[in-house]
């Protein structure tokens, strides 16, 4: 089993791990020839993240070899990985090359980061960070399954997550639960209430992309398929809703550090699915998919 890569886009990698670090203390990272997957599936509030990032969006000189279809799956602490990447991305280190590789230190498997930089005096320096890992067995990896959800009732483009985060931060003082509502005429609404107070925040003129189950665009859908969609389209003013824990929504909104485009899918009464796209819309490098379960309405 061998793995080595040069981290070309250190800041994006750091922001990805910074996002999942807020969810749980450990995450699963799966390396394969075409992509890297980051999985968080044991968060206390039920939030899950399943991501797929193209290798060329983050790495160069990428080499992987294993007896498991050239796939290597690691279980590792998010804080330690975040610390290593924060060091590599810090401007004061003067890092001009970051090499990530599998290694053993004192017979303990680690994901090693070698950071090569230059001091203000022009001297070349090397800093190393070792993240202790658990290499998962192929049988355990095969048991990893993404949540199964019904077809969404509505899909809508979200406003900037940083602005939504400010709103939800204020609403959390009202309620532990927030209703997320949307319709097909471009209306997105967040609602929180107590016995005495109710707050509704509404965004209008949000766009409605067509999507597949894996978050891909359906821009090339056939004419017959589009006609079927038109026939099945609900009343444009009908709001579909899902109740979620406020803390779960805030954990998702930590993705504002990496998000440029985010699409929400509401499966009414079941869950909220959120696709956070990485990179420019013309060349998407990957997607973080968040699953937030619904709170049962008593």
mmCIF file of N, CA, C and O in Angstrom, residues 196-287:
data_model
loop_
_atom_site.group_PDB
_atom_site.id
_atom_site.type_symbol
_atom_site.label_atom_id
_atom_site.label_comp_id
_atom_site.label_asym_id
_atom_site.label_seq_id
_atom_site.Cartn_x
_atom_site.Cartn_y
_atom_site.Cartn_z
ATOM 1 N N UNK A 196 -44.723 33.211 22.369
ATOM 2 C CA UNK A 196 -45.000 34.652 22.323
ATOM 3 C C UNK A 196 -44.524 35.337 21.045
ATOM 4 O O UNK A 196 -45.054 36.381 20.656
ATOM 5 N N UNK A 197 -43.511 34.743 20.386
ATOM 6 C CA UNK A 197 -42.871 35.434 19.256
ATOM 7 C C UNK A 197 -42.719 34.471 18.087
ATOM 8 O O UNK A 197 -42.431 33.281 18.274
ATOM 9 N N UNK A 198 -42.882 35.006 16.881
ATOM 10 C CA UNK A 198 -42.615 34.242 15.669
ATOM 11 C C UNK A 198 -41.771 35.088 14.731
ATOM 12 O O UNK A 198 -42.045 36.271 14.530
ATOM 13 N N UNK A 199 -40.724 34.480 14.158
ATOM 14 C CA UNK A 199 -39.855 35.195 13.220
ATOM 15 C C UNK A 199 -39.812 34.442 11.899
ATOM 16 O O UNK A 199 -39.539 33.237 11.876
ATOM 17 N N UNK A 200 -40.095 35.140 10.815
ATOM 18 C CA UNK A 200 -39.999 34.588 9.465
ATOM 19 C C UNK A 200 -39.021 35.438 8.658
ATOM 20 O O UNK A 200 -39.184 36.665 8.582
ATOM 21 N N UNK A 201 -38.013 34.788 8.098
ATOM 22 C CA UNK A 201 -37.058 35.468 7.219
ATOM 23 C C UNK A 201 -37.238 34.900 5.822
ATOM 24 O O UNK A 201 -37.181 33.685 5.627
ATOM 25 N N UNK A 202 -37.445 35.783 4.845
ATOM 26 C CA UNK A 202 -37.769 35.330 3.490
ATOM 27 C C UNK A 202 -36.804 35.918 2.466
ATOM 28 O O UNK A 202 -36.460 37.103 2.533
ATOM 29 N N UNK A 203 -36.347 35.048 1.560
ATOM 30 C CA UNK A 203 -35.595 35.475 0.380
ATOM 31 C C UNK A 203 -36.450 35.172 -0.848
ATOM 32 O O UNK A 203 -37.010 34.076 -0.966
ATOM 33 N N UNK A 204 -36.541 36.120 -1.756
ATOM 34 C CA UNK A 204 -37.307 35.919 -2.981
ATOM 35 C C UNK A 204 -36.378 35.883 -4.196
ATOM 36 O O UNK A 204 -35.202 36.255 -4.119
ATOM 37 N N UNK A 205 -36.921 35.400 -5.298
ATOM 38 C CA UNK A 205 -36.200 35.342 -6.580
ATOM 39 C C UNK A 205 -34.977 34.428 -6.549
ATOM 40 O O UNK A 205 -33.984 34.682 -7.239
ATOM 41 N N UNK A 206 -35.034 33.378 -5.732
ATOM 42 C CA UNK A 206 -33.973 32.370 -5.751
ATOM 43 C C UNK A 206 -34.188 31.469 -6.972
ATOM 44 O O UNK A 206 -35.324 31.186 -7.355
ATOM 45 N N UNK A 207 -33.112 31.015 -7.576
ATOM 46 C CA UNK A 207 -33.247 30.193 -8.780
ATOM 47 C C UNK A 207 -33.517 28.737 -8.426
ATOM 48 O O UNK A 207 -33.307 28.295 -7.286
ATOM 49 N N UNK A 208 -33.976 27.983 -9.440
ATOM 50 C CA UNK A 208 -34.358 26.584 -9.251
ATOM 51 C C UNK A 208 -33.635 25.694 -10.264
ATOM 52 O O UNK A 208 -34.142 25.455 -11.358
ATOM 53 N N UNK A 209 -32.442 25.208 -9.911
ATOM 54 C CA UNK A 209 -31.735 24.309 -10.837
ATOM 55 C C UNK A 209 -32.378 22.926 -10.852
ATOM 56 O O UNK A 209 -32.942 22.482 -9.860
ATOM 57 N N UNK A 210 -32.297 22.252 -11.999
ATOM 58 C CA UNK A 210 -32.720 20.844 -12.065
ATOM 59 C C UNK A 210 -31.519 19.989 -11.713
ATOM 60 O O UNK A 210 -30.406 20.233 -12.187
ATOM 61 N N UNK A 211 -31.737 18.985 -10.886
ATOM 62 C CA UNK A 211 -30.626 18.185 -10.388
ATOM 63 C C UNK A 211 -30.958 16.712 -10.408
ATOM 64 O O UNK A 211 -32.111 16.315 -10.356
ATOM 65 N N UNK A 212 -29.867 15.904 -10.401
ATOM 66 C CA UNK A 212 -30.003 14.462 -10.221
ATOM 67 C C UNK A 212 -29.757 14.146 -8.760
ATOM 68 O O UNK A 212 -29.421 15.018 -7.957
ATOM 69 N N UNK A 213 -29.883 12.875 -8.391
ATOM 70 C CA UNK A 213 -29.755 12.470 -6.986
ATOM 71 C C UNK A 213 -28.364 12.722 -6.439
ATOM 72 O O UNK A 213 -28.181 12.913 -5.241
ATOM 73 N N UNK A 214 -27.319 12.737 -7.317
ATOM 74 C CA UNK A 214 -25.958 12.932 -6.831
ATOM 75 C C UNK A 214 -25.522 14.387 -6.877
ATOM 76 O O UNK A 214 -24.355 14.707 -6.677
ATOM 77 N N UNK A 215 -26.478 15.298 -7.155
ATOM 78 C CA UNK A 215 -26.162 16.713 -7.141
ATOM 79 C C UNK A 215 -25.739 17.274 -8.482
ATOM 80 O O UNK A 215 -25.424 18.446 -8.592
ATOM 81 N N UNK A 216 -25.723 16.452 -9.536
ATOM 82 C CA UNK A 216 -25.315 16.935 -10.849
ATOM 83 C C UNK A 216 -26.451 17.696 -11.522
ATOM 84 O O UNK A 216 -27.628 17.477 -11.250
ATOM 85 N N UNK A 217 -26.084 18.596 -12.405
ATOM 86 C CA UNK A 217 -27.079 19.382 -13.128
ATOM 87 C C UNK A 217 -27.750 18.542 -14.197
ATOM 88 O O UNK A 217 -27.160 17.639 -14.767
ATOM 89 N N UNK A 218 -29.015 18.870 -14.492
ATOM 90 C CA UNK A 218 -29.745 18.206 -15.558
ATOM 91 C C UNK A 218 -29.934 19.155 -16.735
ATOM 92 O O UNK A 218 -30.957 19.140 -17.409
ATOM 93 N N UNK A 219 -28.921 19.926 -16.999
ATOM 94 C CA UNK A 219 -29.027 20.918 -18.070
ATOM 95 C C UNK A 219 -29.255 20.265 -19.421
ATOM 96 O O UNK A 219 -29.846 20.856 -20.319
ATOM 97 N N UNK A 220 -28.802 19.005 -19.577
ATOM 98 C CA UNK A 220 -28.948 18.327 -20.861
ATOM 99 C C UNK A 220 -30.123 17.362 -20.885
ATOM 100 O O UNK A 220 -30.158 16.425 -21.667
ATOM 101 N N UNK A 221 -31.062 17.563 -20.006
ATOM 102 C CA UNK A 221 -32.226 16.675 -19.972
ATOM 103 C C UNK A 221 -32.984 16.754 -21.296
ATOM 104 O O UNK A 221 -33.065 17.798 -21.935
ATOM 105 N N UNK A 222 -33.562 15.631 -21.713
ATOM 106 C CA UNK A 222 -34.272 15.565 -22.980
ATOM 107 C C UNK A 222 -35.605 16.285 -22.928
ATOM 108 O O UNK A 222 -36.145 16.592 -21.865
ATOM 109 N N UNK A 223 -36.158 16.555 -24.111
ATOM 110 C CA UNK A 223 -37.414 17.306 -24.190
ATOM 111 C C UNK A 223 -38.558 16.563 -23.516
ATOM 112 O O UNK A 223 -39.372 17.170 -22.818
ATOM 113 N N UNK A 224 -38.636 15.238 -23.720
ATOM 114 C CA UNK A 224 -39.707 14.458 -23.098
ATOM 115 C C UNK A 224 -39.634 14.532 -21.588
ATOM 116 O O UNK A 224 -40.649 14.659 -20.895
ATOM 117 N N UNK A 225 -38.398 14.458 -21.074
ATOM 118 C CA UNK A 225 -38.206 14.509 -19.619
ATOM 119 C C UNK A 225 -38.649 15.855 -19.068
ATOM 120 O O UNK A 225 -39.282 15.941 -18.012
ATOM 121 N N UNK A 226 -38.326 16.923 -19.797
ATOM 122 C CA UNK A 226 -38.710 18.256 -19.340
ATOM 123 C C UNK A 226 -40.227 18.438 -19.389
ATOM 124 O O UNK A 226 -40.812 19.086 -18.529
ATOM 125 N N UNK A 227 -40.881 17.842 -20.414
ATOM 126 C CA UNK A 227 -42.336 17.922 -20.491
ATOM 127 C C UNK A 227 -42.992 17.201 -19.323
ATOM 128 O O UNK A 227 -43.983 17.673 -18.748
ATOM 129 N N UNK A 228 -42.425 16.044 -18.940
ATOM 130 C CA UNK A 228 -42.949 15.318 -17.780
ATOM 131 C C UNK A 228 -42.827 16.159 -16.522
ATOM 132 O O UNK A 228 -43.732 16.191 -15.682
ATOM 133 N N UNK A 229 -41.681 16.863 -16.383
ATOM 134 C CA UNK A 229 -41.489 17.708 -15.212
ATOM 135 C C UNK A 229 -42.528 18.820 -15.175
ATOM 136 O O UNK A 229 -43.044 19.184 -14.116
ATOM 137 N N UNK A 230 -42.817 19.394 -16.342
ATOM 138 C CA UNK A 230 -43.795 20.480 -16.394
ATOM 139 C C UNK A 230 -45.167 19.989 -15.938
ATOM 140 O O UNK A 230 -45.882 20.670 -15.215
ATOM 141 N N UNK A 231 -45.538 18.767 -16.357
ATOM 142 C CA UNK A 231 -46.853 18.232 -15.988
ATOM 143 C C UNK A 231 -46.935 17.955 -14.496
ATOM 144 O O UNK A 231 -47.986 18.099 -13.881
ATOM 145 N N UNK A 232 -45.793 17.541 -13.888
ATOM 146 C CA UNK A 232 -45.800 17.154 -12.481
ATOM 147 C C UNK A 232 -45.508 18.324 -11.542
ATOM 148 O O UNK A 232 -45.528 18.163 -10.337
ATOM 149 N N UNK A 233 -45.207 19.480 -12.101
ATOM 150 C CA UNK A 233 -44.810 20.620 -11.274
ATOM 151 C C UNK A 233 -45.976 21.053 -10.384
ATOM 152 O O UNK A 233 -47.099 21.258 -10.848
ATOM 153 N N UNK A 234 -45.711 21.271 -9.072
ATOM 154 C CA UNK A 234 -46.781 21.665 -8.149
ATOM 155 C C UNK A 234 -47.141 23.139 -8.299
ATOM 156 O O UNK A 234 -46.516 23.873 -9.066
ATOM 157 N N UNK A 235 -48.131 23.553 -7.540
ATOM 158 C CA UNK A 235 -48.528 24.959 -7.479
ATOM 159 C C UNK A 235 -47.289 25.788 -7.117
ATOM 160 O O UNK A 235 -46.652 25.543 -6.096
ATOM 161 N N UNK A 236 -46.912 26.781 -7.929
ATOM 162 C CA UNK A 236 -45.698 27.564 -7.660
ATOM 163 C C UNK A 236 -45.682 28.233 -6.295
ATOM 164 O O UNK A 236 -44.602 28.504 -5.749
ATOM 165 N N UNK A 237 -46.857 28.489 -5.720
ATOM 166 C CA UNK A 237 -46.899 29.168 -4.420
ATOM 167 C C UNK A 237 -46.899 28.198 -3.236
ATOM 168 O O UNK A 237 -46.806 28.623 -2.083
ATOM 169 N N UNK A 238 -47.023 26.895 -3.518
ATOM 170 C CA UNK A 238 -47.057 25.909 -2.436
ATOM 171 C C UNK A 238 -45.686 25.787 -1.776
ATOM 172 O O UNK A 238 -44.695 25.500 -2.432
ATOM 173 N N UNK A 239 -45.630 26.007 -0.477
ATOM 174 C CA UNK A 239 -44.384 25.914 0.276
ATOM 175 C C UNK A 239 -44.196 24.495 0.806
ATOM 176 O O UNK A 239 -45.077 23.951 1.473
ATOM 177 N N UNK A 240 -43.052 23.911 0.510
ATOM 178 C CA UNK A 240 -42.678 22.629 1.086
ATOM 179 C C UNK A 240 -41.738 22.915 2.256
ATOM 180 O O UNK A 240 -40.913 23.840 2.191
ATOM 181 N N UNK A 241 -41.866 22.134 3.326
ATOM 182 C CA UNK A 241 -41.105 22.476 4.528
ATOM 183 C C UNK A 241 -40.509 21.249 5.205
ATOM 184 O O UNK A 241 -40.963 20.120 5.006
ATOM 185 N N UNK A 242 -39.482 21.528 5.993
ATOM 186 C CA UNK A 242 -38.868 20.505 6.823
ATOM 187 C C UNK A 242 -38.393 21.187 8.103
ATOM 188 O O UNK A 242 -37.876 22.315 8.073
ATOM 189 N N UNK A 243 -38.608 20.535 9.239
ATOM 190 C CA UNK A 243 -38.144 21.055 10.529
ATOM 191 C C UNK A 243 -36.783 20.439 10.852
ATOM 192 O O UNK A 243 -36.624 19.215 10.782
ATOM 193 N N UNK A 244 -35.828 21.281 11.206
ATOM 194 C CA UNK A 244 -34.489 20.777 11.556
ATOM 195 C C UNK A 244 -34.024 21.443 12.848
ATOM 196 O O UNK A 244 -34.481 22.531 13.205
ATOM 197 N N UNK A 245 -33.105 20.767 13.540
ATOM 198 C CA UNK A 245 -32.522 21.367 14.733
ATOM 199 C C UNK A 245 -31.678 22.577 14.337
ATOM 200 O O UNK A 245 -30.915 22.522 13.368
ATOM 201 N N UNK A 246 -31.815 23.644 15.094
ATOM 202 C CA UNK A 246 -31.060 24.864 14.818
ATOM 203 C C UNK A 246 -29.561 24.593 14.855
ATOM 204 O O UNK A 246 -28.811 25.074 14.001
ATOM 205 N N UNK A 247 -29.110 23.812 15.825
ATOM 206 C CA UNK A 247 -27.669 23.526 15.928
ATOM 207 C C UNK A 247 -27.171 22.747 14.707
ATOM 208 O O UNK A 247 -26.027 22.923 14.276
ATOM 209 N N UNK A 248 -28.025 21.883 14.149
ATOM 210 C CA UNK A 248 -27.625 21.128 12.957
ATOM 211 C C UNK A 248 -27.466 22.066 11.758
ATOM 212 O O UNK A 248 -26.529 21.939 10.965
ATOM 213 N N UNK A 249 -28.397 23.006 11.622
ATOM 214 C CA UNK A 249 -28.320 23.960 10.523
ATOM 215 C C UNK A 249 -27.080 24.836 10.663
ATOM 216 O O UNK A 249 -26.404 25.143 9.665
ATOM 217 N N UNK A 250 -26.748 25.226 11.890
ATOM 218 C CA UNK A 250 -25.546 26.035 12.112
ATOM 219 C C UNK A 250 -24.274 25.261 11.782
ATOM 220 O O UNK A 250 -23.319 25.830 11.243
ATOM 221 N N UNK A 251 -24.268 23.975 12.088
ATOM 222 C CA UNK A 251 -23.091 23.164 11.739
ATOM 223 C C UNK A 251 -22.899 23.120 10.235
ATOM 224 O O UNK A 251 -21.772 23.207 9.735
ATOM 225 N N UNK A 252 -23.988 22.974 9.506
ATOM 226 C CA UNK A 252 -23.889 23.006 8.044
ATOM 227 C C UNK A 252 -23.375 24.358 7.563
ATOM 228 O O UNK A 252 -22.539 24.431 6.640
ATOM 229 N N UNK A 253 -23.846 25.436 8.166
ATOM 230 C CA UNK A 253 -23.499 26.777 7.701
ATOM 231 C C UNK A 253 -22.034 27.121 7.921
ATOM 232 O O UNK A 253 -21.545 28.131 7.395
ATOM 233 N N UNK A 254 -21.294 26.274 8.663
ATOM 234 C CA UNK A 254 -19.845 26.450 8.738
ATOM 235 C C UNK A 254 -19.192 26.246 7.377
ATOM 236 O O UNK A 254 -18.036 26.633 7.167
ATOM 237 N N UNK A 255 -19.922 25.641 6.439
ATOM 238 C CA UNK A 255 -19.407 25.435 5.083
ATOM 239 C C UNK A 255 -19.300 26.749 4.309
ATOM 240 O O UNK A 255 -18.859 26.745 3.153
ATOM 241 N N UNK A 256 -19.672 27.859 4.921
ATOM 242 C CA UNK A 256 -19.556 29.146 4.225
ATOM 243 C C UNK A 256 -18.107 29.441 3.844
ATOM 244 O O UNK A 256 -17.848 30.206 2.902
ATOM 245 N N UNK A 257 -17.144 28.817 4.553
ATOM 246 C CA UNK A 257 -15.731 29.088 4.265
ATOM 247 C C UNK A 257 -15.297 28.489 2.933
ATOM 248 O O UNK A 257 -14.284 28.895 2.362
ATOM 249 N N UNK A 258 -16.041 27.518 2.428
ATOM 250 C CA UNK A 258 -15.651 26.846 1.185
ATOM 251 C C UNK A 258 -16.685 27.011 0.083
ATOM 252 O O UNK A 258 -16.403 26.771 -1.086
ATOM 253 N N UNK A 259 -17.887 27.454 0.430
ATOM 254 C CA UNK A 259 -18.997 27.476 -0.526
ATOM 255 C C UNK A 259 -18.961 28.685 -1.454
ATOM 256 O O UNK A 259 -18.706 29.808 -1.027
ATOM 257 N N UNK A 260 -19.222 28.420 -2.726
ATOM 258 C CA UNK A 260 -19.511 29.482 -3.687
ATOM 259 C C UNK A 260 -20.937 29.345 -4.208
ATOM 260 O O UNK A 260 -21.611 30.335 -4.468
ATOM 261 N N UNK A 261 -21.368 28.096 -4.381
ATOM 262 C CA UNK A 261 -22.726 27.809 -4.826
ATOM 263 C C UNK A 261 -23.292 26.692 -3.964
ATOM 264 O O UNK A 261 -22.623 25.672 -3.760
ATOM 265 N N UNK A 262 -24.500 26.876 -3.428
ATOM 266 C CA UNK A 262 -25.131 25.849 -2.597
ATOM 267 C C UNK A 262 -26.580 25.677 -3.018
ATOM 268 O O UNK A 262 -27.314 26.660 -3.170
ATOM 269 N N UNK A 263 -26.984 24.425 -3.195
ATOM 270 C CA UNK A 263 -28.360 24.097 -3.568
ATOM 271 C C UNK A 263 -28.986 23.262 -2.457
ATOM 272 O O UNK A 263 -28.381 22.303 -1.971
ATOM 273 N N UNK A 264 -30.190 23.648 -2.042
ATOM 274 C CA UNK A 264 -30.927 22.912 -1.016
ATOM 275 C C UNK A 264 -32.058 22.124 -1.662
ATOM 276 O O UNK A 264 -32.744 22.623 -2.560
ATOM 277 N N UNK A 265 -32.227 20.896 -1.194
ATOM 278 C CA UNK A 265 -33.333 20.041 -1.631
ATOM 279 C C UNK A 265 -34.166 19.687 -0.401
ATOM 280 O O UNK A 265 -33.630 19.149 0.580
ATOM 281 N N UNK A 266 -35.447 20.001 -0.444
ATOM 282 C CA UNK A 266 -36.341 19.705 0.668
ATOM 283 C C UNK A 266 -37.145 18.447 0.366
ATOM 284 O O UNK A 266 -37.871 18.395 -0.630
ATOM 285 N N UNK A 267 -36.969 17.440 1.210
ATOM 286 C CA UNK A 267 -37.824 16.251 1.178
ATOM 287 C C UNK A 267 -38.796 16.423 2.341
ATOM 288 O O UNK A 267 -38.423 16.178 3.503
ATOM 289 N N UNK A 268 -39.985 16.895 2.049
ATOM 290 C CA UNK A 268 -40.904 17.353 3.094
ATOM 291 C C UNK A 268 -41.132 16.293 4.167
ATOM 292 O O UNK A 268 -41.460 15.146 3.881
ATOM 293 N N UNK A 269 -40.907 16.714 5.433
ATOM 294 C CA UNK A 269 -41.121 15.830 6.563
ATOM 295 C C UNK A 269 -40.080 14.740 6.714
ATOM 296 O O UNK A 269 -40.176 13.898 7.606
ATOM 297 N N UNK A 270 -39.054 14.737 5.868
ATOM 298 C CA UNK A 270 -38.057 13.659 5.909
ATOM 299 C C UNK A 270 -36.651 14.188 6.183
ATOM 300 O O UNK A 270 -36.018 13.794 7.164
ATOM 301 N N UNK A 271 -36.151 15.064 5.321
ATOM 302 C CA UNK A 271 -34.789 15.570 5.517
ATOM 303 C C UNK A 271 -34.550 16.788 4.630
ATOM 304 O O UNK A 271 -35.340 17.110 3.736
ATOM 305 N N UNK A 272 -33.415 17.429 4.915
ATOM 306 C CA UNK A 272 -32.917 18.533 4.112
ATOM 307 C C UNK A 272 -31.575 18.091 3.535
ATOM 308 O O UNK A 272 -30.679 17.683 4.283
ATOM 309 N N UNK A 273 -31.442 18.121 2.214
ATOM 310 C CA UNK A 273 -30.190 17.748 1.550
ATOM 311 C C UNK A 273 -29.585 19.015 0.973
ATOM 312 O O UNK A 273 -30.266 19.804 0.308
ATOM 313 N N UNK A 274 -28.283 19.206 1.227
ATOM 314 C CA UNK A 274 -27.622 20.436 0.803
ATOM 315 C C UNK A 274 -26.350 20.092 0.032
ATOM 316 O O UNK A 274 -25.493 19.361 0.522
ATOM 317 N N UNK A 275 -26.253 20.631 -1.175
ATOM 318 C CA UNK A 275 -25.093 20.392 -2.040
ATOM 319 C C UNK A 275 -24.231 21.651 -2.055
ATOM 320 O O UNK A 275 -24.662 22.694 -2.555
ATOM 321 N N UNK A 276 -23.025 21.535 -1.503
ATOM 322 C CA UNK A 276 -22.086 22.652 -1.472
ATOM 323 C C UNK A 276 -21.025 22.400 -2.541
ATOM 324 O O UNK A 276 -20.239 21.449 -2.441
ATOM 325 N N UNK A 277 -21.023 23.243 -3.579
ATOM 326 C CA UNK A 277 -20.116 23.042 -4.704
ATOM 327 C C UNK A 277 -18.779 23.734 -4.450
ATOM 328 O O UNK A 277 -18.729 24.855 -3.952
ATOM 329 N N UNK A 278 -17.714 23.035 -4.826
ATOM 330 C CA UNK A 278 -16.359 23.520 -4.583
ATOM 331 C C UNK A 278 -15.769 24.005 -5.890
ATOM 332 O O UNK A 278 -15.757 23.268 -6.883
ATOM 333 N N UNK A 279 -15.282 25.229 -5.899
ATOM 334 C CA UNK A 279 -14.695 25.783 -7.113
ATOM 335 C C UNK A 279 -15.689 26.623 -7.885
ATOM 336 O O UNK A 279 -16.833 26.830 -7.483
ATOM 337 N N UNK A 280 -15.246 27.121 -9.031
ATOM 338 C CA UNK A 280 -16.084 27.980 -9.868
ATOM 339 C C UNK A 280 -17.160 27.152 -10.553
ATOM 340 O O UNK A 280 -16.978 25.973 -10.844
ATOM 341 N N UNK A 281 -18.283 27.801 -10.854
ATOM 342 C CA UNK A 281 -19.398 27.095 -11.472
ATOM 343 C C UNK A 281 -19.022 26.514 -12.831
ATOM 344 O O UNK A 281 -19.576 25.501 -13.265
ATOM 345 N N UNK A 282 -18.070 27.161 -13.518
ATOM 346 C CA UNK A 282 -17.653 26.667 -14.836
ATOM 347 C C UNK A 282 -16.766 25.428 -14.730
ATOM 348 O O UNK A 282 -16.623 24.684 -15.690
ATOM 349 N N UNK A 283 -16.155 25.225 -13.567
ATOM 350 C CA UNK A 283 -15.253 24.080 -13.387
ATOM 351 C C UNK A 283 -15.358 23.598 -11.943
ATOM 352 O O UNK A 283 -14.491 23.865 -11.121
ATOM 353 N N UNK A 284 -16.442 22.899 -11.644
ATOM 354 C CA UNK A 284 -16.682 22.440 -10.273
ATOM 355 C C UNK A 284 -15.689 21.337 -9.918
ATOM 356 O O UNK A 284 -15.580 20.328 -10.620
ATOM 357 N N UNK A 285 -14.954 21.552 -8.817
ATOM 358 C CA UNK A 285 -13.945 20.578 -8.410
ATOM 359 C C UNK A 285 -14.491 19.456 -7.556
ATOM 360 O O UNK A 285 -13.828 18.432 -7.369
ATOM 361 N N UNK A 286 -15.682 19.639 -7.035
ATOM 362 C CA UNK A 286 -16.264 18.607 -6.184
ATOM 363 C C UNK A 286 -17.501 19.137 -5.483
ATOM 364 O O UNK A 286 -17.923 20.280 -5.706
ATOM 365 N N UNK A 287 -18.078 18.296 -4.650
ATOM 366 C CA UNK A 287 -19.292 18.692 -3.939
ATOM 367 C C UNK A 287 -19.307 18.056 -2.552
ATOM 368 O O UNK A 287 -18.948 16.895 -2.381
#
